[in-house]
Short mmCIF file of N, CA and C in Angstrom, two decimals:
data_model
loop_
_atom_site.label_atom_id
_atom_site.label_comp_id
_atom_site.label_asym_id
_atom_site.label_seq_id
_atom_site.Cartn_x
_atom_site.Cartn_y
_atom_site.Cartn_z
N MET A 1 0.84 -1.18 0.00
CA MET A 1 0.00 0.00 0.00
C MET A 1 0.88 1.24 0.00
N ASN A 2 0.53 2.24 -0.80
CA ASN A 2 1.29 3.48 -0.88
C ASN A 2 1.01 4.35 0.34
N ARG A 3 2.04 5.04 0.78
CA ARG A 3 1.90 6.03 1.83
C ARG A 3 1.75 7.38 1.14
N ILE A 4 0.81 8.19 1.56
CA ILE A 4 0.62 9.51 0.98
C ILE A 4 1.16 10.53 1.97
N VAL A 5 1.95 11.48 1.49
CA VAL A 5 2.50 12.52 2.36
C VAL A 5 2.11 13.88 1.82
N GLN A 6 2.24 14.91 2.65
CA GLN A 6 2.06 16.28 2.18
C GLN A 6 3.16 16.58 1.19
N ALA A 7 2.80 17.07 0.03
CA ALA A 7 3.79 17.38 -1.00
C ALA A 7 4.75 18.45 -0.50
N PRO A 8 6.03 18.37 -0.89
CA PRO A 8 7.00 19.39 -0.47
C PRO A 8 6.57 20.80 -0.83
N CYS A 9 5.77 20.96 -1.86
CA CYS A 9 5.32 22.31 -2.24
C CYS A 9 4.22 22.79 -1.30
N GLY A 10 3.78 21.97 -0.36
CA GLY A 10 2.78 22.38 0.60
C GLY A 10 1.41 22.66 0.00
N GLY A 11 1.22 22.23 -1.23
CA GLY A 11 -0.06 22.46 -1.88
C GLY A 11 -0.16 23.84 -2.53
N ALA A 12 0.85 24.70 -2.34
CA ALA A 12 0.83 26.05 -2.92
C ALA A 12 1.74 26.08 -4.13
N CYS A 13 1.48 25.22 -5.09
CA CYS A 13 2.34 25.11 -6.26
C CYS A 13 2.20 26.32 -7.16
N VAL A 14 3.34 26.74 -7.70
CA VAL A 14 3.36 27.86 -8.65
C VAL A 14 4.19 27.44 -9.85
N ASP A 15 4.26 28.30 -10.87
CA ASP A 15 5.02 27.97 -12.07
C ASP A 15 6.49 27.73 -11.76
N ALA A 16 7.12 26.95 -12.64
CA ALA A 16 8.52 26.58 -12.48
C ALA A 16 9.42 27.67 -13.06
N SER A 17 10.62 27.72 -12.53
CA SER A 17 11.70 28.53 -13.10
C SER A 17 12.97 27.76 -12.80
N GLY A 18 14.07 28.18 -13.32
CA GLY A 18 15.29 27.49 -12.91
C GLY A 18 16.37 27.49 -13.94
N GLY A 19 17.27 26.55 -13.78
CA GLY A 19 18.47 26.45 -14.57
C GLY A 19 19.66 26.43 -13.64
N ALA A 20 20.84 26.39 -14.21
CA ALA A 20 22.05 26.39 -13.40
C ALA A 20 22.16 27.70 -12.63
N ARG A 21 22.66 27.63 -11.40
CA ARG A 21 22.89 28.85 -10.63
C ARG A 21 24.10 29.55 -11.20
N LEU A 22 24.05 30.87 -11.26
CA LEU A 22 25.17 31.64 -11.79
C LEU A 22 25.71 32.57 -10.72
N SER A 23 27.03 32.74 -10.71
CA SER A 23 27.64 33.70 -9.81
C SER A 23 27.52 35.08 -10.43
N ALA A 24 27.92 36.12 -9.69
CA ALA A 24 27.87 37.49 -10.21
C ALA A 24 28.72 37.64 -11.46
N SER A 25 29.76 36.82 -11.60
CA SER A 25 30.63 36.90 -12.77
C SER A 25 30.09 36.08 -13.94
N GLY A 26 28.95 35.41 -13.74
CA GLY A 26 28.35 34.62 -14.81
C GLY A 26 28.82 33.18 -14.86
N GLU A 27 29.66 32.76 -13.92
CA GLU A 27 30.13 31.37 -13.87
C GLU A 27 29.08 30.50 -13.17
N THR A 28 28.97 29.26 -13.61
CA THR A 28 28.04 28.36 -12.94
C THR A 28 28.57 27.98 -11.57
N ILE A 29 27.66 27.70 -10.67
CA ILE A 29 27.99 27.35 -9.30
C ILE A 29 27.59 25.90 -9.05
N MET A 30 28.49 25.14 -8.46
CA MET A 30 28.21 23.76 -8.11
C MET A 30 27.25 23.73 -6.92
N VAL A 31 26.19 22.96 -7.03
CA VAL A 31 25.22 22.79 -5.96
C VAL A 31 25.40 21.38 -5.40
N GLN A 32 25.41 21.29 -4.07
CA GLN A 32 25.57 19.99 -3.42
C GLN A 32 24.41 19.73 -2.47
N ALA A 33 24.05 18.47 -2.35
CA ALA A 33 23.10 18.02 -1.33
C ALA A 33 23.89 17.18 -0.34
N ARG A 34 23.74 17.50 0.95
CA ARG A 34 24.48 16.78 2.00
C ARG A 34 23.50 16.28 3.05
N TRP A 35 23.79 15.07 3.51
CA TRP A 35 23.03 14.53 4.63
C TRP A 35 23.91 13.60 5.43
N ASN A 36 23.79 13.68 6.75
CA ASN A 36 24.53 12.82 7.67
C ASN A 36 26.04 12.87 7.39
N GLY A 37 26.53 14.08 7.05
CA GLY A 37 27.96 14.29 6.86
C GLY A 37 28.51 13.90 5.51
N SER A 38 27.66 13.49 4.58
CA SER A 38 28.13 13.05 3.26
C SER A 38 27.47 13.85 2.14
N ILE A 39 28.23 14.06 1.07
CA ILE A 39 27.67 14.64 -0.14
C ILE A 39 26.93 13.52 -0.87
N ILE A 40 25.64 13.74 -1.11
CA ILE A 40 24.83 12.71 -1.77
C ILE A 40 24.46 13.10 -3.19
N ALA A 41 24.65 14.37 -3.54
CA ALA A 41 24.40 14.84 -4.91
C ALA A 41 25.27 16.07 -5.15
N ASP A 42 25.68 16.24 -6.41
CA ASP A 42 26.64 17.30 -6.75
C ASP A 42 26.45 17.64 -8.23
N SER A 43 26.08 18.90 -8.54
CA SER A 43 25.86 19.25 -9.94
C SER A 43 25.91 20.76 -10.14
N ASP A 44 26.31 21.17 -11.34
CA ASP A 44 26.19 22.57 -11.73
C ASP A 44 25.00 22.74 -12.68
N ASP A 45 24.13 21.74 -12.72
CA ASP A 45 22.97 21.74 -13.62
C ASP A 45 21.71 21.35 -12.87
N THR A 46 21.33 22.15 -11.87
CA THR A 46 20.08 21.88 -11.17
C THR A 46 18.99 22.77 -11.76
N VAL A 47 17.76 22.31 -11.63
CA VAL A 47 16.60 23.10 -12.01
C VAL A 47 15.90 23.48 -10.71
N VAL A 48 15.66 24.77 -10.51
CA VAL A 48 15.03 25.24 -9.28
C VAL A 48 13.55 25.45 -9.52
N VAL A 49 12.74 24.75 -8.73
CA VAL A 49 11.29 24.87 -8.79
C VAL A 49 10.80 25.05 -7.36
N GLU A 50 10.08 26.13 -7.13
CA GLU A 50 9.54 26.42 -5.80
C GLU A 50 10.61 26.36 -4.72
N GLY A 51 11.81 26.84 -5.04
CA GLY A 51 12.90 26.90 -4.08
C GLY A 51 13.65 25.59 -3.89
N ASN A 52 13.26 24.54 -4.59
CA ASN A 52 13.92 23.24 -4.48
C ASN A 52 14.80 23.00 -5.70
N HIS A 53 16.03 22.56 -5.45
CA HIS A 53 16.94 22.19 -6.53
C HIS A 53 16.66 20.76 -6.96
N TYR A 54 16.36 20.57 -8.22
CA TYR A 54 16.18 19.24 -8.80
C TYR A 54 17.48 18.87 -9.50
N PHE A 55 18.15 17.84 -8.98
CA PHE A 55 19.43 17.37 -9.50
C PHE A 55 19.20 16.36 -10.62
N PRO A 56 20.05 16.37 -11.64
CA PRO A 56 19.97 15.28 -12.62
C PRO A 56 20.15 13.95 -11.89
N ARG A 57 19.41 12.95 -12.27
CA ARG A 57 19.49 11.65 -11.59
C ARG A 57 20.93 11.13 -11.52
N ASP A 58 21.70 11.33 -12.60
CA ASP A 58 23.07 10.81 -12.58
C ASP A 58 24.02 11.63 -11.71
N ALA A 59 23.55 12.74 -11.13
CA ALA A 59 24.36 13.53 -10.20
C ALA A 59 24.15 13.10 -8.76
N VAL A 60 23.20 12.18 -8.54
CA VAL A 60 22.88 11.69 -7.20
C VAL A 60 23.52 10.32 -7.01
N ASP A 61 24.17 10.14 -5.86
CA ASP A 61 24.80 8.85 -5.54
C ASP A 61 23.71 7.77 -5.44
N PRO A 62 23.66 6.84 -6.38
CA PRO A 62 22.59 5.84 -6.36
C PRO A 62 22.66 4.92 -5.14
N ALA A 63 23.82 4.80 -4.53
CA ALA A 63 23.98 3.92 -3.37
C ALA A 63 23.21 4.42 -2.15
N VAL A 64 22.86 5.70 -2.10
CA VAL A 64 22.16 6.24 -0.93
C VAL A 64 20.64 6.20 -1.07
N LEU A 65 20.14 5.87 -2.26
CA LEU A 65 18.70 5.91 -2.52
C LEU A 65 18.06 4.53 -2.38
N GLN A 66 16.97 4.47 -1.63
CA GLN A 66 16.16 3.26 -1.52
C GLN A 66 14.75 3.61 -1.95
N PRO A 67 14.16 2.82 -2.85
CA PRO A 67 12.79 3.12 -3.30
C PRO A 67 11.81 3.11 -2.13
N SER A 68 10.80 3.94 -2.25
CA SER A 68 9.73 4.03 -1.26
C SER A 68 8.40 3.85 -1.98
N GLU A 69 7.40 3.42 -1.26
CA GLU A 69 6.05 3.31 -1.81
C GLU A 69 5.27 4.62 -1.67
N THR A 70 5.88 5.62 -1.04
CA THR A 70 5.21 6.90 -0.79
C THR A 70 4.97 7.66 -2.09
N THR A 71 3.82 8.31 -2.18
CA THR A 71 3.49 9.16 -3.32
C THR A 71 2.86 10.45 -2.81
N SER A 72 2.87 11.47 -3.66
CA SER A 72 2.12 12.69 -3.40
C SER A 72 1.72 13.26 -4.74
N HIS A 73 0.86 14.27 -4.71
CA HIS A 73 0.37 14.85 -5.96
C HIS A 73 0.47 16.37 -5.91
N CYS A 74 0.96 16.95 -6.97
CA CYS A 74 0.97 18.40 -7.15
C CYS A 74 0.08 18.69 -8.36
N PRO A 75 -0.83 19.64 -8.24
CA PRO A 75 -1.75 19.90 -9.35
C PRO A 75 -1.09 20.26 -10.67
N TRP A 76 0.07 20.91 -10.63
CA TRP A 76 0.67 21.30 -11.92
C TRP A 76 1.89 20.48 -12.31
N LYS A 77 2.52 19.77 -11.34
CA LYS A 77 3.67 18.93 -11.67
C LYS A 77 3.28 17.48 -11.90
N GLY A 78 2.28 17.01 -11.20
CA GLY A 78 1.86 15.63 -11.35
C GLY A 78 2.08 14.81 -10.10
N ASP A 79 2.26 13.51 -10.28
CA ASP A 79 2.42 12.57 -9.16
C ASP A 79 3.89 12.34 -8.87
N ALA A 80 4.26 12.55 -7.62
CA ALA A 80 5.65 12.36 -7.18
C ALA A 80 5.81 10.99 -6.54
N ARG A 81 7.00 10.45 -6.70
CA ARG A 81 7.43 9.21 -6.02
C ARG A 81 8.60 9.59 -5.12
N TYR A 82 8.92 8.75 -4.16
CA TYR A 82 9.93 9.07 -3.17
C TYR A 82 11.00 7.99 -3.05
N HIS A 83 12.15 8.42 -2.53
CA HIS A 83 13.22 7.54 -2.12
C HIS A 83 13.56 7.89 -0.67
N SER A 84 13.91 6.91 0.11
CA SER A 84 14.55 7.17 1.39
C SER A 84 16.04 7.29 1.12
N VAL A 85 16.73 8.05 1.97
CA VAL A 85 18.17 8.28 1.83
C VAL A 85 18.86 7.61 3.01
N THR A 86 19.83 6.73 2.71
CA THR A 86 20.58 6.05 3.76
C THR A 86 22.07 6.36 3.61
N VAL A 87 22.65 6.88 4.70
CA VAL A 87 24.08 7.20 4.74
C VAL A 87 24.63 6.68 6.06
N ASP A 88 25.69 5.90 5.99
CA ASP A 88 26.35 5.35 7.19
C ASP A 88 25.38 4.70 8.16
N GLY A 89 24.43 3.94 7.62
CA GLY A 89 23.51 3.18 8.45
C GLY A 89 22.31 3.95 8.96
N SER A 90 22.27 5.26 8.73
CA SER A 90 21.11 6.06 9.15
C SER A 90 20.22 6.33 7.94
N THR A 91 18.91 6.20 8.15
CA THR A 91 17.96 6.38 7.05
C THR A 91 17.07 7.58 7.31
N ASN A 92 16.92 8.41 6.28
CA ASN A 92 16.03 9.56 6.28
C ASN A 92 14.88 9.19 5.34
N ARG A 93 13.77 8.77 5.94
CA ARG A 93 12.66 8.22 5.16
C ARG A 93 12.03 9.27 4.25
N ASP A 94 11.88 8.92 2.98
CA ASP A 94 11.20 9.76 1.99
C ASP A 94 11.83 11.14 1.84
N ALA A 95 13.14 11.23 1.97
CA ALA A 95 13.84 12.52 1.92
C ALA A 95 14.14 12.99 0.50
N ALA A 96 13.90 12.15 -0.49
CA ALA A 96 14.12 12.52 -1.89
C ALA A 96 12.86 12.24 -2.68
N TRP A 97 12.56 13.11 -3.64
CA TRP A 97 11.38 12.87 -4.47
C TRP A 97 11.67 13.21 -5.92
N TYR A 98 10.83 12.65 -6.78
CA TYR A 98 10.97 12.88 -8.21
C TYR A 98 9.62 12.68 -8.87
N TYR A 99 9.49 13.18 -10.09
CA TYR A 99 8.28 13.04 -10.87
C TYR A 99 8.60 12.17 -12.08
N PRO A 100 8.21 10.89 -12.06
CA PRO A 100 8.55 10.00 -13.17
C PRO A 100 7.90 10.42 -14.48
N GLU A 101 6.71 10.99 -14.42
CA GLU A 101 5.99 11.45 -15.61
C GLU A 101 5.40 12.82 -15.32
N PRO A 102 6.25 13.86 -15.23
CA PRO A 102 5.70 15.18 -14.89
C PRO A 102 4.77 15.70 -15.98
N LYS A 103 3.86 16.55 -15.56
CA LYS A 103 2.98 17.21 -16.52
C LYS A 103 3.82 18.13 -17.42
N ASP A 104 3.26 18.53 -18.54
CA ASP A 104 3.99 19.36 -19.50
C ASP A 104 4.58 20.62 -18.87
N ALA A 105 3.86 21.25 -17.97
CA ALA A 105 4.34 22.49 -17.34
C ALA A 105 5.59 22.27 -16.51
N ALA A 106 5.86 21.03 -16.12
CA ALA A 106 7.02 20.72 -15.29
C ALA A 106 7.99 19.77 -16.00
N SER A 107 7.95 19.76 -17.30
CA SER A 107 8.77 18.80 -18.06
C SER A 107 10.26 18.93 -17.79
N GLN A 108 10.71 20.11 -17.36
CA GLN A 108 12.14 20.31 -17.11
C GLN A 108 12.65 19.55 -15.88
N ILE A 109 11.76 18.97 -15.08
CA ILE A 109 12.23 18.20 -13.92
C ILE A 109 12.17 16.69 -14.17
N ARG A 110 11.85 16.28 -15.38
CA ARG A 110 11.88 14.85 -15.72
C ARG A 110 13.31 14.32 -15.49
N ASP A 111 13.44 13.13 -14.90
CA ASP A 111 14.73 12.49 -14.61
C ASP A 111 15.57 13.30 -13.63
N ARG A 112 14.93 14.03 -12.73
CA ARG A 112 15.63 14.82 -11.72
C ARG A 112 15.07 14.51 -10.34
N ILE A 113 15.92 14.69 -9.33
CA ILE A 113 15.58 14.35 -7.94
C ILE A 113 15.81 15.57 -7.06
N ALA A 114 14.87 15.83 -6.15
CA ALA A 114 15.00 16.91 -5.17
C ALA A 114 15.00 16.32 -3.77
N PHE A 115 15.38 17.13 -2.80
CA PHE A 115 15.54 16.66 -1.41
C PHE A 115 14.84 17.60 -0.44
N TRP A 116 14.50 17.03 0.73
CA TRP A 116 13.96 17.79 1.85
C TRP A 116 14.24 17.01 3.11
N LYS A 117 13.52 17.28 4.20
CA LYS A 117 13.64 16.55 5.47
C LYS A 117 15.07 16.57 6.01
N GLY A 118 15.67 17.75 6.07
CA GLY A 118 16.98 17.88 6.67
C GLY A 118 18.16 17.69 5.74
N VAL A 119 17.93 17.33 4.50
CA VAL A 119 19.02 17.28 3.53
C VAL A 119 19.38 18.71 3.20
N GLU A 120 20.64 19.09 3.40
CA GLU A 120 21.08 20.45 3.16
C GLU A 120 21.51 20.60 1.70
N VAL A 121 20.92 21.57 1.03
CA VAL A 121 21.27 21.84 -0.37
C VAL A 121 21.81 23.26 -0.44
N SER A 122 23.04 23.35 -0.95
CA SER A 122 23.65 24.69 -1.09
C SER A 122 24.68 24.68 -2.19
#
């Protein structure tokens, strides 16, 4: 049975924006996701939607992701699926999410993963 959670957007979904972060000099900035003392994702090509960085799937360490049955729904992005994140034996349940088949308005987050629940992204 699927677990349903409150979507990270809190139900107040708005249009997407994003792309790589740029410094004042116009250089791209590397964005990292860290949890439990480890870097779990690293990319200069994140898409920012509603303040969340969506990392390309291949920028996320696959060894830290465990599939979850949890789902949520955003009216404009579609149905989200979740992964739990495990680092050094500690698990952060449903701390990563993605949209396997995002709606057209959110097509730029296809094959990308975002984080919450204490995962630090900077």
